[in-house]
Amino acid sequence: MVEKKAQLKIEGINKTLELPIHSGTLGPDVIDVRSLTAEGIFTYDPGFVSTASCESKITFIDGDKGILLHRGYPIDQLASKSDYLETCYLLLYGELPNKPQKEEFDGIIMNHTMIHEQLTHFYNGFRRDAHPMAVMCGVVGALSAFYHDSLDINDERHREIAAFRLIAKMPTLAAMCYKYVIGQPFMYPRNDLDYASNFLHMMFGVPSEPTEVNPIIAKAMDKIFILHADHEQNASTSTVRLAGSSGANPFACIAAGIAALWGPAHGGANEAVLNMLDEIGDVSNVDKFIAKAKDKNDPFRLMGFGHRVYKNFDPRAKVMRETCHEVLKELGSNDPMLELAMKLEDIARSDSYFIEKKLYPNVDFYSGIILKAIGIPTSMFTVIFALARTVGWIAHWNEMISGSYKIGRPRQLYTGEAKRDHIPIEER
Ligand code: SDX
């Protein structure tokens, strides 16, 4: 097949540069600009709006059509037909597991859920009112101090063991954050429970009585994990890839991803949605806040709306919206917060500003309401996002490390001072 090329004519360089164009299985072509450095020129793309940072086979997003595929499987099918550990297997290995493979994988993960007992002492160093994401940044990074037997990133088996450990231990570490904050004893994982039920057991169980996990709530939790599992080269996944490109160990890379996810423009949005709904308070205030969101001079943004890629409904938000109603029906909750959220969604989606800028509800708009209904505190919402996204982060990290990669090192447009000589202080 004849390779497509882009012709680039640059003033001052009296030749037309020919840049190769690469086509993927799906999605836009890319112009390969790697040869530009030799011509003494860089591309400029703050926020990487128009930049493909890598080649990947894991997840495909079509923002205009609202499509999200994991290894080719649509997210709504995985949410309704799969479970989180099966989705983890798919993201890691590229294919859905057969029955023996699924049983083996589930068994491996559920048998890695305990953490080194000394790690529990890390929590005692934090204030009881520490934000759980601060604790997670610390304890996940600290995992690399305990698992020296799986730190050789060039050893495929080490990479696989590190992936197992991270997927298995995130629920345990996350639940411990919650228990520490509320002053209750840590709950050990139970290998007889499924992944989501085990997480809820560690979150809400107490040593003084047997834990009863509501299967509807566990299924909703598992679905939330699936919907947050991976999302192409988002900010936190790109952070994990950049950290990994220096050869850092997988635990340190995932800790970096957790830190990046914390921001309210990214994974912190689910917590920000609830705080925003709290601030709006009542349907009568919705118009005022919509006006604030539209005001260029007001930094306020409608949390849970808009997306760098989706200029259509986030397909995860559709599934999340259905799950939201299922959970609230099961719990018999008529949370005024949901009614306020529905009203906000209706008004925003019929407003010309949001329509013109293609700002639709994203995955974070509904997840917070479900988590709140389950009884999970707002400060834990992004921790749950990080728990679920760990498989995506580690799948991308492994895809990069197992292939050919270079250390990520962007350049810049320098607009600072030209060379100038030092001035003695008495002459300044
Ligand atoms: C996640 O990348 C991923 O895939 C992320 C994620 C994942 O799974 O990993 O999907 C998870 O992070 C979802 C997004 C959660 N964040 C929020 O809900 C926070 C609120 N949303 C915005 O901050 C914003 O929409 C972003 C950050 C999500 C996207 O911002 P972009 O792509 O950089 O777009 P932009 O800021 O340039 O906005 C374009 C225009 C601007 O107006 P103009 O300058 O063109 O006049 O839309 C406006 C913005 O002011 N705008 C909003 C808005 N989001 C964008 N105006 C009001 N409210 C908003 N929420």
Coordinates of C-alpha atoms and ligand atoms in Angstrom, one line a residue:
M1 CA 0.0 0.0 0.0
V2 CA 1.4 3.4 -1.0
E3 CA 2.3 5.3 2.2
K4 CA 0.3 8.6 2.5
K5 CA 2.4 11.7 3.1
A6 CA 1.8 15.3 4.3
Q7 CA 3.6 18.1 2.5
L8 CA 4.8 20.8 4.8
K9 CA 6.1 24.1 3.3
I10 CA 7.9 26.2 6.0
E11 CA 8.9 29.8 5.4
G12 CA 12.6 30.2 5.8
I13 CA 13.2 26.6 5.0
N14 CA 13.3 26.5 1.2
K15 CA 12.2 23.0 0.8
T16 CA 8.9 21.1 1.1
L17 CA 9.1 18.6 3.9
E18 CA 7.4 15.3 3.4
L19 CA 5.9 13.8 6.6
P20 CA 4.6 10.2 6.6
I21 CA 1.0 9.7 7.5
H22 CA 0.1 6.5 9.5
S23 CA -3.4 5.0 9.6
G24 CA -4.8 2.9 12.5
T25 CA -7.5 0.3 12.6
L26 CA -10.0 3.0 13.6
G27 CA -9.9 6.7 14.2
P28 CA -8.0 9.6 12.6
D29 CA -4.8 9.2 10.7
V30 CA -1.6 10.7 12.3
I31 CA 1.1 12.8 10.8
D32 CA 4.5 11.5 11.9
V33 CA 6.5 14.7 12.8
R34 CA 9.5 13.0 14.3
S35 CA 11.8 14.2 11.5
L36 CA 11.0 17.9 12.3
T37 CA 13.7 18.2 15.0
A38 CA 16.4 17.5 12.4
E39 CA 14.9 20.5 10.5
G40 CA 15.3 22.7 13.6
I41 CA 11.6 23.1 14.3
F42 CA 9.1 21.7 16.8
T43 CA 5.3 21.2 16.8
Y44 CA 3.4 23.2 19.4
D45 CA 0.4 21.6 21.1
P46 CA -0.2 22.6 24.8
G47 CA -2.5 20.1 26.5
F48 CA -1.8 17.6 23.6
V49 CA -5.2 18.4 22.0
S50 CA -4.0 17.3 18.5
T51 CA -1.2 14.9 19.5
A52 CA -1.1 11.1 19.4
S53 CA 1.6 10.3 22.1
C54 CA 1.8 6.6 21.3
E55 CA 0.5 3.7 19.4
S56 CA -1.9 1.5 21.4
K57 CA -4.3 -1.5 20.9
I58 CA -6.1 -1.3 24.2
T59 CA -8.9 1.2 24.0
F60 CA -10.6 3.2 21.2
I61 CA -12.7 6.3 21.7
D62 CA -14.8 8.1 19.0
G63 CA -15.8 11.3 20.7
D64 CA -18.1 12.5 18.0
K65 CA -20.1 9.2 17.9
G66 CA -19.8 8.5 21.7
I67 CA -18.1 5.2 21.1
L68 CA -15.8 3.5 23.7
L69 CA -14.3 0.1 22.8
H70 CA -12.0 -2.0 25.1
R71 CA -10.0 -4.4 22.8
G72 CA -12.9 -3.9 20.3
Y73 CA -15.7 -4.7 22.8
P74 CA -18.2 -1.8 23.3
I75 CA -18.4 -0.6 26.9
D76 CA -22.1 -1.0 27.2
Q77 CA -21.8 -4.7 26.3
L78 CA -19.0 -5.2 28.9
A79 CA -21.0 -3.4 31.5
S80 CA -24.1 -5.6 30.9
K81 CA -22.4 -8.9 30.1
S82 CA -19.0 -9.0 31.8
D83 CA -17.7 -8.4 35.2
Y84 CA -14.7 -6.2 36.3
L85 CA -12.1 -9.0 36.6
E86 CA -13.1 -10.3 33.2
T87 CA -12.6 -6.8 31.9
C88 CA -9.2 -6.7 33.6
Y89 CA -8.2 -9.9 31.9
L90 CA -9.4 -8.4 28.5
L91 CA -7.5 -5.2 29.0
L92 CA -4.3 -7.0 30.1
Y93 CA -4.2 -9.9 27.6
G94 CA -6.3 -8.6 24.7
E95 CA -8.9 -11.4 24.6
L96 CA -11.9 -12.4 26.7
P97 CA -10.9 -15.4 29.0
N98 CA -12.5 -18.8 28.5
K99 CA -13.9 -20.5 31.6
P100 CA -10.7 -22.1 32.9
Q101 CA -8.7 -18.9 32.2
K102 CA -11.3 -16.8 34.1
E103 CA -11.4 -19.1 37.0
E104 CA -7.6 -19.1 37.2
F105 CA -7.3 -15.3 36.9
D106 CA -10.1 -14.6 39.4
G107 CA -8.3 -17.1 41.8
I108 CA -4.9 -15.4 41.4
I109 CA -6.4 -11.9 42.0
M110 CA -8.5 -12.9 45.0
N111 CA -5.4 -14.6 46.5
H112 CA -3.3 -11.5 46.3
T113 CA -5.7 -9.2 48.1
M114 CA -3.9 -9.1 51.4
I115 CA -1.1 -6.6 51.9
H116 CA 2.1 -6.9 53.8
E117 CA 1.2 -6.4 57.5
Q118 CA 3.9 -3.7 57.9
L119 CA 2.1 -1.6 55.3
T120 CA -0.7 -1.1 57.8
H121 CA 1.6 1.0 60.0
F122 CA 2.0 3.6 57.1
Y123 CA -1.6 4.7 57.8
N124 CA -0.8 5.7 61.3
G125 CA 1.5 8.3 60.1
F126 CA -1.4 10.3 58.5
R127 CA -3.8 12.6 60.3
R128 CA -7.2 11.1 60.7
D129 CA -8.6 13.9 58.5
A130 CA -6.2 13.4 55.7
H131 CA -7.8 13.3 52.3
P132 CA -7.8 9.6 51.2
M133 CA -6.2 10.4 47.9
A134 CA -3.2 11.8 49.8
V135 CA -3.0 8.5 51.7
M136 CA -3.3 6.4 48.5
C137 CA -0.5 8.4 46.8
G138 CA 1.7 7.4 49.7
V139 CA 0.8 3.8 50.3
V140 CA 0.7 2.8 46.7
G141 CA 4.1 4.3 46.1
A142 CA 5.3 2.5 49.2
L143 CA 4.4 -0.9 47.7
S144 CA 7.7 -0.7 45.8
A145 CA 9.4 -1.0 49.2
F146 CA 7.8 -4.3 49.8
Y147 CA 7.8 -6.2 46.5
H148 CA 11.5 -6.3 45.4
D149 CA 10.7 -9.7 43.8
S150 CA 8.7 -8.1 41.0
L151 CA 10.6 -4.9 40.1
D152 CA 12.5 -6.0 37.0
I153 CA 10.4 -4.2 34.4
N154 CA 12.2 -6.1 31.6
D155 CA 11.0 -9.4 33.1
E156 CA 7.6 -10.2 31.6
R157 CA 6.7 -12.4 34.6
H158 CA 7.6 -9.6 37.0
R159 CA 5.4 -7.2 35.1
E160 CA 2.5 -9.7 35.3
I161 CA 3.0 -10.3 39.1
A162 CA 3.1 -6.5 39.6
A163 CA -0.2 -6.2 37.7
F164 CA -1.8 -9.0 39.8
R165 CA -0.7 -7.3 43.0
L166 CA -1.9 -3.9 42.1
I167 CA -5.3 -5.0 40.8
A168 CA -5.7 -7.2 43.9
K169 CA -4.5 -4.8 46.6
M170 CA -6.1 -1.5 45.5
P171 CA -9.5 -2.4 47.0
T172 CA -7.8 -3.4 50.3
L173 CA -5.7 -0.2 50.4
A174 CA -8.7 1.9 49.4
A175 CA -11.0 0.5 52.1
M176 CA -8.2 0.9 54.7
C177 CA -8.2 4.7 53.8
Y178 CA -11.8 4.9 54.7
K179 CA -11.5 2.8 57.9
Y180 CA -8.6 4.9 59.1
V181 CA -10.5 8.1 58.6
I182 CA -13.6 6.9 60.5
G183 CA -11.5 5.2 63.2
Q184 CA -12.7 1.7 62.7
P185 CA -10.4 -1.4 62.5
F186 CA -9.1 -2.5 59.1
M187 CA -11.1 -5.4 57.7
Y188 CA -9.1 -8.3 56.1
P189 CA -10.2 -9.3 52.6
R190 CA -12.3 -12.4 52.2
N191 CA -11.4 -14.6 49.3
D192 CA -14.8 -16.3 49.3
L193 CA -16.4 -13.1 48.1
D194 CA -16.3 -11.7 44.5
Y195 CA -14.1 -8.6 43.9
A196 CA -16.8 -5.9 44.4
S197 CA -18.4 -7.7 47.3
N198 CA -15.0 -8.0 49.0
F199 CA -14.4 -4.3 48.6
L200 CA -17.8 -3.5 50.1
H201 CA -17.1 -6.0 52.9
M202 CA -13.8 -4.2 53.7
M203 CA -15.5 -0.8 53.5
F204 CA -18.6 -1.4 55.6
G205 CA -17.9 -4.7 57.5
V206 CA -16.8 -4.7 61.2
P207 CA -15.1 -7.5 63.1
S208 CA -17.9 -7.7 65.6
E209 CA -20.5 -9.0 63.2
P210 CA -20.8 -11.0 60.0
T211 CA -20.9 -8.8 56.8
E212 CA -24.0 -9.0 54.6
V213 CA -23.4 -7.5 51.1
N214 CA -26.4 -6.5 49.1
P215 CA -25.9 -8.3 45.7
I216 CA -27.6 -5.4 43.8
I217 CA -25.2 -2.9 45.3
A218 CA -22.2 -5.2 44.7
K219 CA -23.3 -5.5 41.0
A220 CA -23.6 -1.7 40.8
M221 CA -20.1 -1.4 42.3
D222 CA -18.7 -3.9 39.9
K223 CA -20.3 -2.0 37.0
I224 CA -18.8 1.3 38.3
F225 CA -15.4 -0.4 38.3
I226 CA -15.9 -1.6 34.7
L227 CA -17.0 1.9 33.5
H228 CA -13.8 3.5 35.0
A229 CA -11.4 0.7 34.0
D230 CA -9.6 2.5 31.1
H231 CA -10.0 5.4 28.8
E232 CA -7.2 5.7 26.2
Q233 CA -4.5 8.3 26.8
N234 CA -6.2 10.5 29.4
A235 CA -4.2 12.7 31.8
S236 CA -3.5 10.1 34.4
T237 CA -2.7 7.3 31.9
S238 CA -0.4 9.6 30.1
T239 CA 1.3 10.3 33.4
V240 CA 1.8 6.6 34.1
R241 CA 3.3 6.2 30.6
L242 CA 5.6 9.1 31.0
A243 CA 6.8 7.9 34.5
G244 CA 7.2 4.4 33.1
S245 CA 9.2 5.7 30.1
S246 CA 12.1 6.6 32.5
G247 CA 12.2 3.0 33.7
A248 CA 10.5 3.7 37.1
N249 CA 8.9 0.6 38.8
P250 CA 5.2 -0.1 38.2
F251 CA 4.2 0.8 41.8
A252 CA 5.8 4.3 41.5
C253 CA 4.2 4.8 38.1
I254 CA 0.7 3.9 39.4
A255 CA 1.3 6.3 42.4
A256 CA 2.0 9.0 39.8
G257 CA -1.2 8.2 38.0
I258 CA -3.1 8.4 41.3
A259 CA -1.7 11.9 41.8
A260 CA -2.7 13.1 38.3
L261 CA -6.2 11.6 38.7
W262 CA -6.8 13.6 41.9
G263 CA -7.4 16.9 40.0
P264 CA -11.0 18.2 39.8
A265 CA -10.7 18.5 36.0
H266 CA -10.0 14.7 35.8
G267 CA -10.8 12.0 38.3
G268 CA -11.6 14.5 41.1
A269 CA -14.6 15.6 39.1
N270 CA -17.0 13.0 40.7
E271 CA -16.2 14.5 44.2
A272 CA -16.5 18.0 42.6
V273 CA -19.9 17.2 41.2
L274 CA -21.3 16.4 44.7
N275 CA -19.7 19.5 46.1
M276 CA -21.2 21.5 43.3
L277 CA -24.7 20.0 43.8
D278 CA -24.3 20.8 47.5
E279 CA -23.4 24.4 46.6
I280 CA -26.4 24.7 44.2
G281 CA -28.6 23.3 47.0
D282 CA -31.9 23.7 45.3
V283 CA -33.4 23.6 41.8
S284 CA -34.3 27.3 42.1
N285 CA -30.6 28.1 42.1
V286 CA -29.8 26.1 38.9
D287 CA -30.2 29.0 36.5
K288 CA -27.8 31.1 38.5
F289 CA -25.1 28.4 38.4
I290 CA -25.7 27.7 34.7
A291 CA -25.1 31.5 34.1
K292 CA -21.9 31.3 36.2
A293 CA -20.7 28.3 34.1
K294 CA -21.3 30.3 30.9
D295 CA -19.6 33.5 32.2
K296 CA -16.1 33.7 30.7
N297 CA -15.0 35.8 33.7
D298 CA -16.2 33.3 36.2
P299 CA -13.9 30.3 36.8
F300 CA -16.9 28.2 37.8
R301 CA -17.4 25.2 35.6
L302 CA -20.3 22.7 35.6
M303 CA -18.6 19.7 37.1
G304 CA -19.5 16.5 35.4
F305 CA -20.0 18.2 32.1
G306 CA -17.7 18.4 29.1
H307 CA -14.9 16.2 27.9
R308 CA -11.7 16.6 25.9
V309 CA -12.7 13.8 23.5
Y310 CA -16.5 13.3 23.8
K311 CA -18.4 15.9 21.9
N312 CA -21.4 13.6 22.3
F313 CA -22.9 11.7 25.3
D314 CA -20.2 9.8 27.2
P315 CA -21.3 6.2 26.6
R316 CA -20.3 5.5 30.2
A317 CA -22.6 8.2 31.5
K318 CA -25.6 6.5 29.7
V319 CA -24.9 3.2 31.6
M320 CA -24.1 5.1 34.8
R321 CA -27.4 6.9 34.6
E322 CA -29.3 3.6 34.3
T323 CA -27.3 2.2 37.2
C324 CA -28.1 5.3 39.2
H325 CA -31.8 4.7 39.0
E326 CA -31.4 1.0 39.7
V327 CA -29.4 1.7 42.9
L328 CA -31.7 4.4 44.2
K329 CA -34.8 2.2 43.5
E330 CA -33.1 -0.7 45.4
L331 CA -32.3 1.5 48.3
G332 CA -35.7 3.2 48.2
S333 CA -33.8 6.4 48.2
N334 CA -35.4 9.5 46.7
D335 CA -32.2 11.5 47.1
P336 CA -33.0 15.2 46.4
M337 CA -29.5 15.4 45.0
L338 CA -30.5 13.1 42.1
E339 CA -33.6 15.2 41.4
L340 CA -31.4 18.3 41.4
A341 CA -28.9 16.5 39.1
M342 CA -31.6 15.5 36.7
K343 CA -32.9 19.0 36.6
L344 CA -29.4 20.4 36.0
E345 CA -28.9 17.9 33.2
D346 CA -32.2 18.8 31.5
I347 CA -31.5 22.5 31.7
A348 CA -27.8 22.3 30.7
R349 CA -28.5 20.0 27.8
S350 CA -31.2 22.4 26.4
D351 CA -29.0 25.5 26.8
S352 CA -27.5 26.8 23.6
Y353 CA -24.1 27.4 25.3
F354 CA -23.7 23.7 26.2
I355 CA -25.2 22.6 22.9
E356 CA -22.8 24.8 20.8
K357 CA -19.7 23.7 22.9
K358 CA -20.9 20.1 22.9
L359 CA -20.8 19.8 26.6
Y360 CA -22.6 16.6 27.7
P361 CA -22.7 14.9 31.1
N362 CA -19.6 12.7 31.5
V363 CA -18.9 9.6 33.5
D364 CA -18.4 11.6 36.7
F365 CA -21.8 13.2 36.6
Y366 CA -23.7 10.2 37.9
S367 CA -21.1 8.1 39.6
G368 CA -21.0 10.4 42.6
I369 CA -24.7 10.1 43.2
I370 CA -24.5 6.3 43.1
L371 CA -21.6 6.3 45.5
K372 CA -23.3 8.7 47.8
A373 CA -26.4 6.5 47.8
I374 CA -24.3 3.4 48.7
G375 CA -23.0 5.4 51.7
I376 CA -19.5 6.1 50.4
P377 CA -18.2 9.5 51.5
T378 CA -17.5 12.1 48.8
S379 CA -13.8 12.1 49.7
M380 CA -13.6 8.4 48.7
F381 CA -15.0 8.9 45.2
T382 CA -11.7 9.5 43.4
V383 CA -10.1 6.7 45.4
I384 CA -12.7 4.4 43.8
F385 CA -12.0 5.9 40.4
A386 CA -8.2 5.2 41.0
L387 CA -9.0 1.6 42.2
A388 CA -10.9 0.9 39.0
R389 CA -8.5 2.7 36.7
T390 CA -5.5 0.8 38.0
V391 CA -6.0 -2.0 35.5
G392 CA -6.0 0.6 32.6
W393 CA -2.9 2.2 33.9
I394 CA -1.0 -1.0 34.3
A395 CA -2.2 -2.3 30.9
H396 CA -0.9 0.8 29.2
W397 CA 2.3 0.7 31.2
N398 CA 2.8 -3.0 30.2
E399 CA 2.0 -2.3 26.6
M400 CA 4.7 0.4 26.5
I401 CA 7.4 -1.5 28.4
S402 CA 6.9 -4.7 26.5
G403 CA 7.3 -2.9 23.2
S404 CA 9.8 -0.3 21.9
Y405 CA 9.7 3.1 23.6
K406 CA 11.7 6.1 24.3
I407 CA 11.9 8.3 27.4
G408 CA 9.2 10.9 27.2
R409 CA 10.9 14.3 26.9
P410 CA 8.8 17.1 25.2
R411 CA 10.4 20.4 24.1
Q412 CA 9.0 23.9 24.4
L413 CA 8.4 27.3 22.8
Y414 CA 10.9 29.4 24.9
T415 CA 9.7 33.0 25.3
G416 CA 11.9 34.0 28.2
E417 CA 15.0 36.3 28.3
A418 CA 17.8 36.0 25.7
K419 CA 21.3 35.5 27.1
R420 CA 22.4 38.2 29.5
D421 CA 25.3 38.7 31.9
H422 CA 25.2 38.6 35.7
I423 CA 24.9 42.0 37.4
P424 CA 26.7 42.5 40.8
I425 CA 24.1 43.2 43.5
E426 CA 25.5 46.7 44.2
E427 CA 24.7 47.6 40.6
R428 CA 21.1 46.3 40.6
Ligands
SDX1 C1 -12.6 12.6 33.2 O1 -9.6 12.3 29.4 C2 -10.4 11.5 29.8 O2 -10.7 10.5 29.2 C3 -10.9 11.7 31.2 C4 -11.9 10.8 31.8 C5 -11.3 9.4 32.0 O3 -12.1 8.4 32.0 O4 -10.1 9.3 32.2 O5 -13.0 10.7 30.9 C6 -12.4 11.2 33.1 O6 -11.7 13.3 33.6 C7 -13.9 13.2 32.8 C8 -13.9 14.8 32.8 C9 -14.2 15.2 34.3 N1 -14.1 16.7 34.5 C10 -15.1 17.5 34.7 O7 -16.3 17.1 34.7 C11 -14.7 18.9 35.0 C12 -15.5 19.9 34.2 N2 -15.2 19.7 32.8 C13 -14.2 20.7 32.3 O8 -13.2 21.1 33.2 C14 -13.7 20.3 30.9 O9 -14.8 20.0 30.1 C15 -12.6 19.3 30.7 C16 -11.4 19.5 31.5 C17 -13.2 17.9 31.0 C18 -12.3 19.3 29.2 O10 -11.7 20.5 28.9 P1 -11.0 20.8 27.5 O11 -11.1 19.7 26.5 O12 -9.6 21.3 27.7 O13 -11.9 21.9 26.9 P2 -11.8 23.4 27.2 O14 -11.5 23.6 28.7 O15 -11.0 24.0 26.2 O16 -13.4 23.9 27.1 C19 -13.9 24.2 25.8 C20 -14.9 25.2 26.0 C21 -14.3 26.4 26.8 O17 -15.0 27.6 26.4 P3 -14.2 28.6 25.4 O18 -12.9 28.9 25.9 O19 -14.1 27.7 24.1 O20 -15.2 29.7 25.2 O21 -16.0 24.7 26.8 C22 -16.0 25.4 28.0 C23 -14.7 26.1 28.2 O22 -14.9 27.3 29.0 N3 -16.3 24.4 29.0 C24 -17.1 24.5 30.0 C25 -17.1 23.2 30.7 N4 -16.2 22.4 30.1 C26 -15.7 23.1 29.1 N5 -17.9 25.5 30.4 C27 -18.7 25.2 31.5 N6 -18.7 24.1 32.2 C28 -17.9 23.1 31.9 N7 -17.9 21.9 32.5

